[in-house]
Tab-separated table of C-alpha atoms in Angstrom:
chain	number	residue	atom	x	y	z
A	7	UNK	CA	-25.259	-60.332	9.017
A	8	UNK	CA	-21.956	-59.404	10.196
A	9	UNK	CA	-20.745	-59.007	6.735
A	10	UNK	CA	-23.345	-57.195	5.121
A	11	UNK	CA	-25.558	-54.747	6.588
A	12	UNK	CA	-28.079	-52.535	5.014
A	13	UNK	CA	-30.146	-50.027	6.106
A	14	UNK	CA	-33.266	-48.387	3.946
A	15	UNK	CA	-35.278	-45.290	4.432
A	16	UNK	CA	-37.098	-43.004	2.619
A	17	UNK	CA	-36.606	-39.385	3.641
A	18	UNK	CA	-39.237	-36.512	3.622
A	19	UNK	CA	-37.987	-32.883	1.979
A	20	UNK	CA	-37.427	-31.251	5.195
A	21	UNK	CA	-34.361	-29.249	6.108
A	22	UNK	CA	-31.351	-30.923	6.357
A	23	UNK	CA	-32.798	-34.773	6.412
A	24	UNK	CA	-30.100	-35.739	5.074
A	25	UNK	CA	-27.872	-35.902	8.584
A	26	UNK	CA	-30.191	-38.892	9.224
A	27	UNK	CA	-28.823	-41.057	6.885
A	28	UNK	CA	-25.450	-39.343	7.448
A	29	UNK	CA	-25.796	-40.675	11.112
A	30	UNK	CA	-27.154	-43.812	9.929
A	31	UNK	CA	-24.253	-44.464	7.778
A	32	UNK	CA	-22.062	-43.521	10.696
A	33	UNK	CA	-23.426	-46.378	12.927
A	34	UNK	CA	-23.192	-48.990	10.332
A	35	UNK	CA	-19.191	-47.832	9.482
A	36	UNK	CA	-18.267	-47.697	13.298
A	37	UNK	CA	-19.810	-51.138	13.688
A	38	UNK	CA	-17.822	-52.497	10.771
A	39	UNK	CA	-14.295	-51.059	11.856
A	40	UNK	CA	-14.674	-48.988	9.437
A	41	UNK	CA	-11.266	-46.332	9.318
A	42	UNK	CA	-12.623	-42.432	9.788
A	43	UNK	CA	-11.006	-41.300	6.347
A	44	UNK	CA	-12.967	-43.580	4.696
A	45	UNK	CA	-16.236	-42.830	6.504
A	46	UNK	CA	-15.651	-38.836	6.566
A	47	UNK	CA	-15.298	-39.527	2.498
A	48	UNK	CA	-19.013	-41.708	2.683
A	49	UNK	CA	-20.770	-38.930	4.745
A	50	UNK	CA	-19.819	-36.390	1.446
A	51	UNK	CA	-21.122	-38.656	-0.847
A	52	UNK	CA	-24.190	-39.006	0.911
A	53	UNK	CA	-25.062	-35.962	1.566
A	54	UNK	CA	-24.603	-34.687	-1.957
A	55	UNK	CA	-26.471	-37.498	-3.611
A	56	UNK	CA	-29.069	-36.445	-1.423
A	57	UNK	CA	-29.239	-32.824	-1.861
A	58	UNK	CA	-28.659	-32.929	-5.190
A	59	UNK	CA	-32.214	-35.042	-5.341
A	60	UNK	CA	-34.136	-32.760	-3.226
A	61	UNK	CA	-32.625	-29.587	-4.710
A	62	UNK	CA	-33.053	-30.729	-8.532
A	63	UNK	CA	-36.338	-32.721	-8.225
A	64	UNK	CA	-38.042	-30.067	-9.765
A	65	UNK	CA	-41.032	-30.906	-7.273
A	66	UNK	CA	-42.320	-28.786	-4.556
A	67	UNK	CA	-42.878	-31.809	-2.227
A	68	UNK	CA	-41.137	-34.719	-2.814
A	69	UNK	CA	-39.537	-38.118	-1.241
A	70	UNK	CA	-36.150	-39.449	-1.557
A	71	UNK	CA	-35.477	-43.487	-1.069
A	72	UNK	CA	-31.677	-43.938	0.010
A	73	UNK	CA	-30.169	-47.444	0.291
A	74	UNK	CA	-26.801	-48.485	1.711
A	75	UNK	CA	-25.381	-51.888	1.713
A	76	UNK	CA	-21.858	-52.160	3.106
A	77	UNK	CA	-19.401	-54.805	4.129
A	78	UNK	CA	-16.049	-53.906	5.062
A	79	UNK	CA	-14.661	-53.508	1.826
A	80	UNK	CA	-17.335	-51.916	0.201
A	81	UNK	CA	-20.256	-49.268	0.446
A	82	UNK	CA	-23.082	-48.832	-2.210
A	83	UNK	CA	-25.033	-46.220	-2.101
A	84	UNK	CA	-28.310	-45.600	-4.037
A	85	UNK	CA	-30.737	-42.443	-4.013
A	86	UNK	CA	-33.676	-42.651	-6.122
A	87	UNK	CA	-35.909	-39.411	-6.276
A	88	UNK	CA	-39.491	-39.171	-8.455
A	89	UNK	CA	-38.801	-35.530	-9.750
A	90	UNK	CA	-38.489	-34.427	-13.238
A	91	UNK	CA	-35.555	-35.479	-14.201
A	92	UNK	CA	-32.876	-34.060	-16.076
A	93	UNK	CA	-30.123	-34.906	-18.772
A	94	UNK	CA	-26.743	-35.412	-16.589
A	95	UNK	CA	-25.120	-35.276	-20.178
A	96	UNK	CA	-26.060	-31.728	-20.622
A	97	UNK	CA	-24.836	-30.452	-16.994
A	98	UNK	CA	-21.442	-28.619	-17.751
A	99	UNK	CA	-18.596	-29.329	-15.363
A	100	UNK	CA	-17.975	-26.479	-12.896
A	101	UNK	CA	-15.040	-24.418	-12.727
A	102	UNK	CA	-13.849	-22.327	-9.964
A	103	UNK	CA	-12.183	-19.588	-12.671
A	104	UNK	CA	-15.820	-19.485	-14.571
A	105	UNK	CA	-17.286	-19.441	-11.122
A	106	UNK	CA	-15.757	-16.254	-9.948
A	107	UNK	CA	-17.373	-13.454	-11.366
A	108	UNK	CA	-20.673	-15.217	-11.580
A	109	UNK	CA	-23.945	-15.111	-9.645
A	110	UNK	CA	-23.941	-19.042	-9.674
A	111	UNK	CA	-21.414	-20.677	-7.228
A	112	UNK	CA	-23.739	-23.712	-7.041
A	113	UNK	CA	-23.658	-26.801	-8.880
A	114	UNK	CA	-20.499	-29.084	-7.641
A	115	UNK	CA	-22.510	-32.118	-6.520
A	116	UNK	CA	-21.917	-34.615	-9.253
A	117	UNK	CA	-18.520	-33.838	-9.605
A	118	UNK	CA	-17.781	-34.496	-6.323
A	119	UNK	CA	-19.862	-38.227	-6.569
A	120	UNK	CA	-17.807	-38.886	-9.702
A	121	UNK	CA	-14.528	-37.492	-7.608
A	122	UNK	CA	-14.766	-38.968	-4.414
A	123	UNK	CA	-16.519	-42.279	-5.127
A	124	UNK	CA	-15.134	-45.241	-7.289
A	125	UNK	CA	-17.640	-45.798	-9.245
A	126	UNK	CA	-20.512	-43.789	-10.263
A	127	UNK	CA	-23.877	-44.180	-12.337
A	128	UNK	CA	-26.817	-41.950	-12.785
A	129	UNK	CA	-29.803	-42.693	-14.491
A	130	UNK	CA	-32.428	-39.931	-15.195
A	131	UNK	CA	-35.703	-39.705	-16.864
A	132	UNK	CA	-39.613	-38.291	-16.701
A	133	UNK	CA	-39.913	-40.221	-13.463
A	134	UNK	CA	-37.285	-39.855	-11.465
A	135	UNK	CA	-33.338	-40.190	-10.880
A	136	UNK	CA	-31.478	-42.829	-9.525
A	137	UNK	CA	-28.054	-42.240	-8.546
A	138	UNK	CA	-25.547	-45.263	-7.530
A	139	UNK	CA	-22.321	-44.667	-6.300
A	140	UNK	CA	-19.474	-47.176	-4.937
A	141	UNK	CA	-17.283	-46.190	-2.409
A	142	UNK	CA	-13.931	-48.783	-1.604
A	143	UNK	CA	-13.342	-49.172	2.460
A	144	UNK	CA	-10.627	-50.432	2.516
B	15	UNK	CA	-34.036	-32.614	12.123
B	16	UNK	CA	-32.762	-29.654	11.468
B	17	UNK	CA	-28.538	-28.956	12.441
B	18	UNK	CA	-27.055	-26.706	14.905
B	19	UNK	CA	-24.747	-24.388	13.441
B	20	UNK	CA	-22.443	-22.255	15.427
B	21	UNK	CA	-19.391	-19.353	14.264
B	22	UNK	CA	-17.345	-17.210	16.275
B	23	UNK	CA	-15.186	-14.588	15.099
B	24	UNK	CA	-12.137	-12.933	16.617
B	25	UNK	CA	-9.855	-10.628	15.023
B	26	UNK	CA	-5.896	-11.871	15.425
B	27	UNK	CA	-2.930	-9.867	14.350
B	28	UNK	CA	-5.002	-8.487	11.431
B	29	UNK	CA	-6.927	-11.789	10.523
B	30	UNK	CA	-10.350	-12.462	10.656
B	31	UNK	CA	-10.604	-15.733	12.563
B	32	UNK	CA	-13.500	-17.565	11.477
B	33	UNK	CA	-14.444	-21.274	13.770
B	34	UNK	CA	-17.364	-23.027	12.489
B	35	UNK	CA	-19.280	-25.944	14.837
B	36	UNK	CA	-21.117	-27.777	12.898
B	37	UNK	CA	-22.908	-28.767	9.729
B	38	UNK	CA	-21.278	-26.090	6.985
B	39	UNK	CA	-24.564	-26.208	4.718
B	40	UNK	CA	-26.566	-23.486	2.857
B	41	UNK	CA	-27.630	-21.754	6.593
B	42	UNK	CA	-24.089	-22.178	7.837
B	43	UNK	CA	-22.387	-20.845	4.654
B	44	UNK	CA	-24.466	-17.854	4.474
B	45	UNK	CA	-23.121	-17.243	8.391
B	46	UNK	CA	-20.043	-17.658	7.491
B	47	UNK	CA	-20.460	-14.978	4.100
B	48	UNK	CA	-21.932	-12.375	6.574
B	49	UNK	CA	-19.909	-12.393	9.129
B	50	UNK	CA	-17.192	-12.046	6.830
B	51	UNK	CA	-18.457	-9.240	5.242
B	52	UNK	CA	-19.142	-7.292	8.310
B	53	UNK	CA	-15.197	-7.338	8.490
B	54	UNK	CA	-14.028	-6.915	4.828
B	55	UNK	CA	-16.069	-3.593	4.877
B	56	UNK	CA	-13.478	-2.487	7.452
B	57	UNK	CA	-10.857	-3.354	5.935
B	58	UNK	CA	-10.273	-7.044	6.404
B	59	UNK	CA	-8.080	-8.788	4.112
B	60	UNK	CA	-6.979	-12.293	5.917
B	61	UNK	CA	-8.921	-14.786	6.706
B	62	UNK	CA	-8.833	-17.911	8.512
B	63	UNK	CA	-11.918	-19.996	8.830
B	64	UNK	CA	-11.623	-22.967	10.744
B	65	UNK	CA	-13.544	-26.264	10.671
B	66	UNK	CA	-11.913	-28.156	13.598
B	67	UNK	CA	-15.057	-28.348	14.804
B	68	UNK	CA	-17.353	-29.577	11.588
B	69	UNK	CA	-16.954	-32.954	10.303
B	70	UNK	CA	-19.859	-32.658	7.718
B	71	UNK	CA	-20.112	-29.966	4.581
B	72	UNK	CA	-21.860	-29.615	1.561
B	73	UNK	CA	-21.169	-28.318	-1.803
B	74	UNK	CA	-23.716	-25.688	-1.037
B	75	UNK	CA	-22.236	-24.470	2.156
B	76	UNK	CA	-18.537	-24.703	0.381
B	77	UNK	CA	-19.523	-22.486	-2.877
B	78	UNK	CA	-20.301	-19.378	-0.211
B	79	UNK	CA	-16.655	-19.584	0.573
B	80	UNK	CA	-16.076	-18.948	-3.227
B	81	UNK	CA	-17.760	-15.782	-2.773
B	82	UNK	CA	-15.234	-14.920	-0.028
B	83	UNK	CA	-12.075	-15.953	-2.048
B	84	UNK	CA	-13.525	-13.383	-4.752
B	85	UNK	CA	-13.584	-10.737	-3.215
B	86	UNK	CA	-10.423	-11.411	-1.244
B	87	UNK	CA	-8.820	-11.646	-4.502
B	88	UNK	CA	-10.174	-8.021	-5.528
B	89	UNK	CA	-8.047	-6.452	-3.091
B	90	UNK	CA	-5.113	-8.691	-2.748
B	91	UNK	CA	-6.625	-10.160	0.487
B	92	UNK	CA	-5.960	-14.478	1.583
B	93	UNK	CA	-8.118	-16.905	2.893
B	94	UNK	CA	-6.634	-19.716	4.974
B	95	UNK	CA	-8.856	-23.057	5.747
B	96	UNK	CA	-7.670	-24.833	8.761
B	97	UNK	CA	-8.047	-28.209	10.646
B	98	UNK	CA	-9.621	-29.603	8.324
B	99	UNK	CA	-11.133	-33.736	8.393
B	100	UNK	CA	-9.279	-35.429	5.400
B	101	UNK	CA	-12.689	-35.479	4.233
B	102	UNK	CA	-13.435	-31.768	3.792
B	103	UNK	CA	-10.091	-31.119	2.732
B	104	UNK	CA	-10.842	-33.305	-0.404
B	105	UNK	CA	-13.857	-31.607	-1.234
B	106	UNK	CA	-12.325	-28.454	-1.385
B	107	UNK	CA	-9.766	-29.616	-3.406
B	108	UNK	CA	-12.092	-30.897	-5.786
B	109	UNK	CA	-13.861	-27.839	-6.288
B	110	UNK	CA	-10.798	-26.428	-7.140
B	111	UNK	CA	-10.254	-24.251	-3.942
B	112	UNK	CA	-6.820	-24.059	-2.851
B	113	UNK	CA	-5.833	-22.738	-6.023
B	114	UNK	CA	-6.764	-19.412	-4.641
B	115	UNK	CA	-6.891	-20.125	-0.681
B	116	UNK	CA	-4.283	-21.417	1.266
B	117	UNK	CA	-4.427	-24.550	4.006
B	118	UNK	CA	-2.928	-24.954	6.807
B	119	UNK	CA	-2.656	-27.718	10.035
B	120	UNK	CA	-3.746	-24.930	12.456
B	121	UNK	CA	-4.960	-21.514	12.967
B	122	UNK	CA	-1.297	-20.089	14.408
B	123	UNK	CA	0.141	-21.780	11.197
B	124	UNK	CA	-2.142	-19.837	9.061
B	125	UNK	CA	-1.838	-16.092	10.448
B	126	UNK	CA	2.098	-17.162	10.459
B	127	UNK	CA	1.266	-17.179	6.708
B	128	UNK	CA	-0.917	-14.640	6.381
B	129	UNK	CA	1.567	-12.071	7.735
């Protein structure tokens, strides 16, 4: 148990959920040792996985299921949402230059996940996306 | 559960010195963006914004500060983040930030820039 630990909960769309599994991840790090870059760099990654469910669902209520199993070498995180879906092929990699000048500053989430975390894996379709990212402790 | 989000502004040998407490999200970005523009219409053109005092940011929050670097950059103004978590300072450097703000340790550092 001391190894592993793993915590499971499936959040309701309501402003700024996602600092409960930001303080849940917080708890598990600290009790692990875990060294504050490394949990600073978890709390990003968790809060855009989950934001980027909620705000891309494409549903006007929805749920999001977030897992995290961590040791003290490594965290996995997974957020699954039940939205629409979309094709993560098609989404075009922001720029700051294009940015500037344009109505749309939004839309850094995933290339943050694929920045920040070591490993990262989205799966989307009709029913749902499911995003998995590793993060490296130590 | 919805986060606290506090700023406070003071104006510093000509800079706008911005402190955030708290969660920098959509709510707390948009703060940021109009109190900020309450200045740049008289004439503001340096900026500080400090996060000493946020340990957790979004993308969301972060893109209103893109806003500010705009139209800083219309009329040769700066923006300066300051005391920052490693954290935050990565995210901002992924989104490309400091090619068009500038970072510093503290807030003296920064107007020391700035002027």
């Amino acid at each position: 148990m001391e190894n592993n630990v793993k915590l499971k909960m499936t959040l309701p769309d309501i402003p700024d959920i996602e600092l409960v599994a930001v303080e849940g991840l917080d708890k598990m790090a600290r009790h692990l040792g875990i060294s504050d870059e490394k949990i600073g760099e978890a709390r990003i990654l968790v809060t855009e996985a989950i934001i980027n469910a909620i705000e891309h669902s494409g549903k006007e209520k929805m749920e999001v299921d977030v897992e995290f199993t961590m040791t003290k070498e490594k965290l996995v995180i997974f957020v699954r949402d039940y939205g629409q879906g979309f094709k993560p092929e098609s989404v075009e990699e922001p720029d700051i230059l294009k940015k500037m000048g344009t109505e749309n500053k939004r839309g850094w989430g995933l290339k943050i996940m694929k920045s920040m975390s070591d490993d990262f894996l989205i799966e989307s379709n009709e029913n749902g996306t499911k995003i998995t990212l590793i993060k490296n402790l130590v | 559960m919805e986060a606290e989000f506090n700023l406070t502004s003071e104006i510093n040998n000509d800079c706008l010195v911005l402190k955030t407490d708290g969660y920098v999200n959509n709510y707390g970005g948009e703060q940021i963006s109009n109190e900020f523009n309450k200045h740049f219409k008289n004439g503001i053109k340096k900026v500080v914004i400090s996060l000493a005092k946020s340990k957790v940011v979004n993308s969301i929050g972060i893109s209103f500060m893109i806003e500010i670097i705009e139209q800083l950059n219309e009329v040769n103004g700066k923006l300066y983040f300051t005391d920052m978590d490693s954290s935050i300072e990565k995210t901002l450097t992924i989104m490309g930030l400091f090619s068009y703000a500038g970072k510093a340790s503290t807030i003296d550092e920064a107007i020391k820039s700035l002027n």
